[in-house]
Amino acid sequence: MLKKLARPSTTLFRVDKFIVPAAARDEFLDQVSRTGALLGTLAGCLQSHILEQASRSGEVSIVTIVEWDRAESIEQARAEVRAMQRRMGVDPQEMLARLGIRADMASYSPVDQARG
């Protein structure tokens, strides 16, 4: 049985999954870590994790999971991340294409465990 934590009913999870060629791992993780560090300082961020799984295919799976208190916090965070990327001269779409990274990014809502 899953442990139910006391959370506001408005919480959302941003889950971004990336398939990264092994040769691109360090550069990509550097950027993901910078973004994660910023997110952890923002209002509404309840928790943030970066996870990794190596595969036999020579690729690495990187997953980021961030729990937000409400949808508005995600929108504010997007603006902050974009501003940071502009200051750093990072174009995220160009970086993904250049490094050959495949991405699946979405927001998820918790399933109500009280429903039978």
mmCIF file of the C-alpha atoms, coordinates in Angstrom:
data_MODEL
# 
_entry.id   MODEL 
# 
loop_
_atom_site.group_PDB 
_atom_site.id 
_atom_site.type_symbol 
_atom_site.label_atom_id 
_atom_site.label_alt_id 
_atom_site.label_comp_id 
_atom_site.label_asym_id 
_atom_site.label_entity_id 
_atom_site.label_seq_id 
_atom_site.pdbx_PDB_ins_code 
_atom_site.Cartn_x 
_atom_site.Cartn_y 
_atom_site.Cartn_z 
_atom_site.occupancy 
_atom_site.B_iso_or_equiv 
_atom_site.pdbx_formal_charge 
_atom_site.auth_seq_id 
_atom_site.auth_comp_id 
_atom_site.auth_asym_id 
_atom_site.auth_atom_id 
_atom_site.pdbx_PDB_model_num 
ATOM 1   C CA . MET A 1 1   ? 0.000   0.000  0.000   1.00 0.00 ? 1   MET A CA 1 
ATOM 2   C CA . LEU A 1 2   ? 1.224   3.478  -0.830  1.00 0.00 ? 2   LEU A CA 1 
ATOM 3   C CA . LYS A 1 3   ? 1.882   5.854  2.014   1.00 0.00 ? 3   LYS A CA 1 
ATOM 4   C CA . LYS A 1 4   ? -0.400  8.865  1.743   1.00 0.00 ? 4   LYS A CA 1 
ATOM 5   C CA . LEU A 1 5   ? 1.355   12.132 2.533   1.00 0.00 ? 5   LEU A CA 1 
ATOM 6   C CA . ALA A 1 6   ? -0.431  15.274 3.627   1.00 0.00 ? 6   ALA A CA 1 
ATOM 7   C CA . ARG A 1 7   ? -0.335  17.392 0.459   1.00 0.00 ? 7   ARG A CA 1 
ATOM 8   C CA . PRO A 1 8   ? -2.540  20.143 -0.868  1.00 0.00 ? 8   PRO A CA 1 
ATOM 9   C CA . SER A 1 9   ? -5.087  18.802 -3.359  1.00 0.00 ? 9   SER A CA 1 
ATOM 10  C CA . THR A 1 10  ? -3.649  21.151 -5.978  1.00 0.00 ? 10  THR A CA 1 
ATOM 11  C CA . THR A 1 11  ? -0.174  19.581 -6.143  1.00 0.00 ? 11  THR A CA 1 
ATOM 12  C CA . LEU A 1 12  ? 1.216   18.727 -9.554  1.00 0.00 ? 12  LEU A CA 1 
ATOM 13  C CA . PHE A 1 13  ? 4.262   16.762 -10.620 1.00 0.00 ? 13  PHE A CA 1 
ATOM 14  C CA . ARG A 1 14  ? 6.390   17.775 -13.565 1.00 0.00 ? 14  ARG A CA 1 
ATOM 15  C CA . VAL A 1 15  ? 8.044   14.625 -14.926 1.00 0.00 ? 15  VAL A CA 1 
ATOM 16  C CA . ASP A 1 16  ? 10.589  15.031 -17.709 1.00 0.00 ? 16  ASP A CA 1 
ATOM 17  C CA . LYS A 1 17  ? 12.182  11.909 -19.205 1.00 0.00 ? 17  LYS A CA 1 
ATOM 18  C CA . PHE A 1 18  ? 15.242  12.052 -21.429 1.00 0.00 ? 18  PHE A CA 1 
ATOM 19  C CA . ILE A 1 19  ? 17.095  9.358  -23.400 1.00 0.00 ? 19  ILE A CA 1 
ATOM 20  C CA . VAL A 1 20  ? 20.661  10.654 -23.567 1.00 0.00 ? 20  VAL A CA 1 
ATOM 21  C CA . PRO A 1 21  ? 23.603  9.269  -25.572 1.00 0.00 ? 21  PRO A CA 1 
ATOM 22  C CA . ALA A 1 22  ? 26.364  8.325  -23.122 1.00 0.00 ? 22  ALA A CA 1 
ATOM 23  C CA . ALA A 1 23  ? 28.754  10.829 -24.742 1.00 0.00 ? 23  ALA A CA 1 
ATOM 24  C CA . ALA A 1 24  ? 26.293  13.676 -23.996 1.00 0.00 ? 24  ALA A CA 1 
ATOM 25  C CA . ARG A 1 25  ? 25.592  12.692 -20.384 1.00 0.00 ? 25  ARG A CA 1 
ATOM 26  C CA . ASP A 1 26  ? 27.964  15.085 -18.604 1.00 0.00 ? 26  ASP A CA 1 
ATOM 27  C CA . GLU A 1 27  ? 27.033  18.177 -20.610 1.00 0.00 ? 27  GLU A CA 1 
ATOM 28  C CA . PHE A 1 28  ? 23.320  17.442 -20.288 1.00 0.00 ? 28  PHE A CA 1 
ATOM 29  C CA . LEU A 1 29  ? 23.481  16.672 -16.557 1.00 0.00 ? 29  LEU A CA 1 
ATOM 30  C CA . ASP A 1 30  ? 25.370  19.910 -15.968 1.00 0.00 ? 30  ASP A CA 1 
ATOM 31  C CA . GLN A 1 31  ? 22.490  21.887 -17.479 1.00 0.00 ? 31  GLN A CA 1 
ATOM 32  C CA . VAL A 1 32  ? 19.812  19.782 -15.752 1.00 0.00 ? 32  VAL A CA 1 
ATOM 33  C CA . SER A 1 33  ? 21.574  20.240 -12.404 1.00 0.00 ? 33  SER A CA 1 
ATOM 34  C CA . ARG A 1 34  ? 21.681  24.018 -12.844 1.00 0.00 ? 34  ARG A CA 1 
ATOM 35  C CA . THR A 1 35  ? 17.987  24.056 -13.653 1.00 0.00 ? 35  THR A CA 1 
ATOM 36  C CA . GLY A 1 36  ? 17.204  21.782 -10.703 1.00 0.00 ? 36  GLY A CA 1 
ATOM 37  C CA . ALA A 1 37  ? 19.157  24.012 -8.334  1.00 0.00 ? 37  ALA A CA 1 
ATOM 38  C CA . LEU A 1 38  ? 17.154  27.027 -9.496  1.00 0.00 ? 38  LEU A CA 1 
ATOM 39  C CA . LEU A 1 39  ? 13.827  25.208 -9.192  1.00 0.00 ? 39  LEU A CA 1 
ATOM 40  C CA . GLY A 1 40  ? 14.610  24.209 -5.617  1.00 0.00 ? 40  GLY A CA 1 
ATOM 41  C CA . THR A 1 41  ? 14.823  27.881 -4.640  1.00 0.00 ? 41  THR A CA 1 
ATOM 42  C CA . LEU A 1 42  ? 11.482  28.893 -6.144  1.00 0.00 ? 42  LEU A CA 1 
ATOM 43  C CA . ALA A 1 43  ? 8.246   29.406 -4.262  1.00 0.00 ? 43  ALA A CA 1 
ATOM 44  C CA . GLY A 1 44  ? 5.909   26.467 -4.655  1.00 0.00 ? 44  GLY A CA 1 
ATOM 45  C CA . CYS A 1 45  ? 8.581   23.811 -5.234  1.00 0.00 ? 45  CYS A CA 1 
ATOM 46  C CA . LEU A 1 46  ? 7.865   21.062 -2.701  1.00 0.00 ? 46  LEU A CA 1 
ATOM 47  C CA . GLN A 1 47  ? 10.577  18.646 -3.860  1.00 0.00 ? 47  GLN A CA 1 
ATOM 48  C CA . SER A 1 48  ? 12.880  18.103 -6.817  1.00 0.00 ? 48  SER A CA 1 
ATOM 49  C CA . HIS A 1 49  ? 14.778  15.000 -7.936  1.00 0.00 ? 49  HIS A CA 1 
ATOM 50  C CA . ILE A 1 50  ? 17.103  14.024 -10.770 1.00 0.00 ? 50  ILE A CA 1 
ATOM 51  C CA . LEU A 1 51  ? 17.243  10.270 -11.423 1.00 0.00 ? 51  LEU A CA 1 
ATOM 52  C CA . GLU A 1 52  ? 19.463  8.253  -13.740 1.00 0.00 ? 52  GLU A CA 1 
ATOM 53  C CA . GLN A 1 53  ? 19.451  4.752  -15.202 1.00 0.00 ? 53  GLN A CA 1 
ATOM 54  C CA . ALA A 1 54  ? 22.164  3.377  -17.462 1.00 0.00 ? 54  ALA A CA 1 
ATOM 55  C CA . SER A 1 55  ? 21.195  1.001  -20.247 1.00 0.00 ? 55  SER A CA 1 
ATOM 56  C CA . ARG A 1 56  ? 23.084  -1.583 -22.241 1.00 0.00 ? 56  ARG A CA 1 
ATOM 57  C CA . SER A 1 57  ? 22.392  0.325  -25.451 1.00 0.00 ? 57  SER A CA 1 
ATOM 58  C CA . GLY A 1 58  ? 24.975  2.997  -24.650 1.00 0.00 ? 58  GLY A CA 1 
ATOM 59  C CA . GLU A 1 59  ? 22.310  5.463  -23.659 1.00 0.00 ? 59  GLU A CA 1 
ATOM 60  C CA . VAL A 1 60  ? 21.347  6.865  -20.278 1.00 0.00 ? 60  VAL A CA 1 
ATOM 61  C CA . SER A 1 61  ? 17.823  7.591  -19.071 1.00 0.00 ? 61  SER A CA 1 
ATOM 62  C CA . ILE A 1 62  ? 17.558  10.799 -17.049 1.00 0.00 ? 62  ILE A CA 1 
ATOM 63  C CA . VAL A 1 63  ? 14.291  11.613 -15.276 1.00 0.00 ? 63  VAL A CA 1 
ATOM 64  C CA . THR A 1 64  ? 13.524  14.808 -13.424 1.00 0.00 ? 64  THR A CA 1 
ATOM 65  C CA . ILE A 1 65  ? 10.581  14.926 -11.032 1.00 0.00 ? 65  ILE A CA 1 
ATOM 66  C CA . VAL A 1 66  ? 9.470   18.169 -9.430  1.00 0.00 ? 66  VAL A CA 1 
ATOM 67  C CA . GLU A 1 67  ? 6.466   18.454 -7.137  1.00 0.00 ? 67  GLU A CA 1 
ATOM 68  C CA . TRP A 1 68  ? 4.705   21.828 -7.213  1.00 0.00 ? 68  TRP A CA 1 
ATOM 69  C CA . ASP A 1 69  ? 2.080   23.193 -4.867  1.00 0.00 ? 69  ASP A CA 1 
ATOM 70  C CA . ARG A 1 70  ? -0.130  24.422 -7.740  1.00 0.00 ? 70  ARG A CA 1 
ATOM 71  C CA . ALA A 1 71  ? -0.178  25.024 -11.508 1.00 0.00 ? 71  ALA A CA 1 
ATOM 72  C CA . GLU A 1 72  ? 0.605   28.731 -11.137 1.00 0.00 ? 72  GLU A CA 1 
ATOM 73  C CA . SER A 1 73  ? 3.935   27.853 -9.525  1.00 0.00 ? 73  SER A CA 1 
ATOM 74  C CA . ILE A 1 74  ? 4.900   25.833 -12.604 1.00 0.00 ? 74  ILE A CA 1 
ATOM 75  C CA . GLU A 1 75  ? 4.146   28.801 -14.856 1.00 0.00 ? 75  GLU A CA 1 
ATOM 76  C CA . GLN A 1 76  ? 6.251   31.111 -12.695 1.00 0.00 ? 76  GLN A CA 1 
ATOM 77  C CA . ALA A 1 77  ? 9.077   28.553 -12.704 1.00 0.00 ? 77  ALA A CA 1 
ATOM 78  C CA . ARG A 1 78  ? 8.999   28.314 -16.510 1.00 0.00 ? 78  ARG A CA 1 
ATOM 79  C CA . ALA A 1 79  ? 9.549   32.060 -16.734 1.00 0.00 ? 79  ALA A CA 1 
ATOM 80  C CA . GLU A 1 80  ? 12.464  31.888 -14.265 1.00 0.00 ? 80  GLU A CA 1 
ATOM 81  C CA . VAL A 1 81  ? 14.077  28.970 -16.122 1.00 0.00 ? 81  VAL A CA 1 
ATOM 82  C CA . ARG A 1 82  ? 13.724  30.735 -19.486 1.00 0.00 ? 82  ARG A CA 1 
ATOM 83  C CA . ALA A 1 83  ? 15.354  33.854 -18.035 1.00 0.00 ? 83  ALA A CA 1 
ATOM 84  C CA . MET A 1 84  ? 18.255  31.771 -16.666 1.00 0.00 ? 84  MET A CA 1 
ATOM 85  C CA . GLN A 1 85  ? 18.690  30.019 -20.016 1.00 0.00 ? 85  GLN A CA 1 
ATOM 86  C CA . ARG A 1 86  ? 18.766  33.360 -21.856 1.00 0.00 ? 86  ARG A CA 1 
ATOM 87  C CA . ARG A 1 87  ? 21.421  34.689 -19.457 1.00 0.00 ? 87  ARG A CA 1 
ATOM 88  C CA . MET A 1 88  ? 23.497  31.536 -20.033 1.00 0.00 ? 88  MET A CA 1 
ATOM 89  C CA . GLY A 1 89  ? 22.967  31.550 -23.806 1.00 0.00 ? 89  GLY A CA 1 
ATOM 90  C CA . VAL A 1 90  ? 21.277  28.144 -23.714 1.00 0.00 ? 90  VAL A CA 1 
ATOM 91  C CA . ASP A 1 91  ? 18.624  27.203 -26.277 1.00 0.00 ? 91  ASP A CA 1 
ATOM 92  C CA . PRO A 1 92  ? 17.083  24.020 -24.836 1.00 0.00 ? 92  PRO A CA 1 
ATOM 93  C CA . GLN A 1 93  ? 15.644  22.767 -28.148 1.00 0.00 ? 93  GLN A CA 1 
ATOM 94  C CA . GLU A 1 94  ? 18.962  23.320 -29.928 1.00 0.00 ? 94  GLU A CA 1 
ATOM 95  C CA . MET A 1 95  ? 20.814  21.516 -27.134 1.00 0.00 ? 95  MET A CA 1 
ATOM 96  C CA . LEU A 1 96  ? 18.492  18.497 -27.272 1.00 0.00 ? 96  LEU A CA 1 
ATOM 97  C CA . ALA A 1 97  ? 18.868  18.283 -31.062 1.00 0.00 ? 97  ALA A CA 1 
ATOM 98  C CA . ARG A 1 98  ? 22.648  18.829 -31.028 1.00 0.00 ? 98  ARG A CA 1 
ATOM 99  C CA . LEU A 1 99  ? 23.206  16.165 -28.359 1.00 0.00 ? 99  LEU A CA 1 
ATOM 100 C CA . GLY A 1 100 ? 20.746  13.678 -29.903 1.00 0.00 ? 100 GLY A CA 1 
ATOM 101 C CA . ILE A 1 101 ? 18.517  13.596 -26.814 1.00 0.00 ? 101 ILE A CA 1 
ATOM 102 C CA . ARG A 1 102 ? 14.939  12.320 -26.979 1.00 0.00 ? 102 ARG A CA 1 
ATOM 103 C CA . ALA A 1 103 ? 12.532  13.910 -24.501 1.00 0.00 ? 103 ALA A CA 1 
ATOM 104 C CA . ASP A 1 104 ? 9.082   13.174 -23.070 1.00 0.00 ? 104 ASP A CA 1 
ATOM 105 C CA . MET A 1 105 ? 7.912   15.993 -20.797 1.00 0.00 ? 105 MET A CA 1 
ATOM 106 C CA . ALA A 1 106 ? 4.547   16.350 -19.055 1.00 0.00 ? 106 ALA A CA 1 
ATOM 107 C CA . SER A 1 107 ? 2.756   17.402 -15.893 1.00 0.00 ? 107 SER A CA 1 
ATOM 108 C CA . TYR A 1 108 ? 0.886   14.840 -13.797 1.00 0.00 ? 108 TYR A CA 1 
ATOM 109 C CA . SER A 1 109 ? -1.715  15.053 -11.043 1.00 0.00 ? 109 SER A CA 1 
ATOM 110 C CA . PRO A 1 110 ? -1.763  12.628 -8.114  1.00 0.00 ? 110 PRO A CA 1 
ATOM 111 C CA . VAL A 1 111 ? -4.332  9.844  -8.309  1.00 0.00 ? 111 VAL A CA 1 
ATOM 112 C CA . ASP A 1 112 ? -6.821  10.168 -5.467  1.00 0.00 ? 112 ASP A CA 1 
ATOM 113 C CA . GLN A 1 113 ? -5.923  7.141  -3.331  1.00 0.00 ? 113 GLN A CA 1 
ATOM 114 C CA . ALA A 1 114 ? -9.214  7.457  -1.431  1.00 0.00 ? 114 ALA A CA 1 
ATOM 115 C CA . ARG A 1 115 ? -11.166 6.383  -4.509  1.00 0.00 ? 115 ARG A CA 1 
ATOM 116 C CA . GLY A 1 116 ? -11.823 2.682  -4.442  1.00 0.00 ? 116 GLY A CA 1 
# 
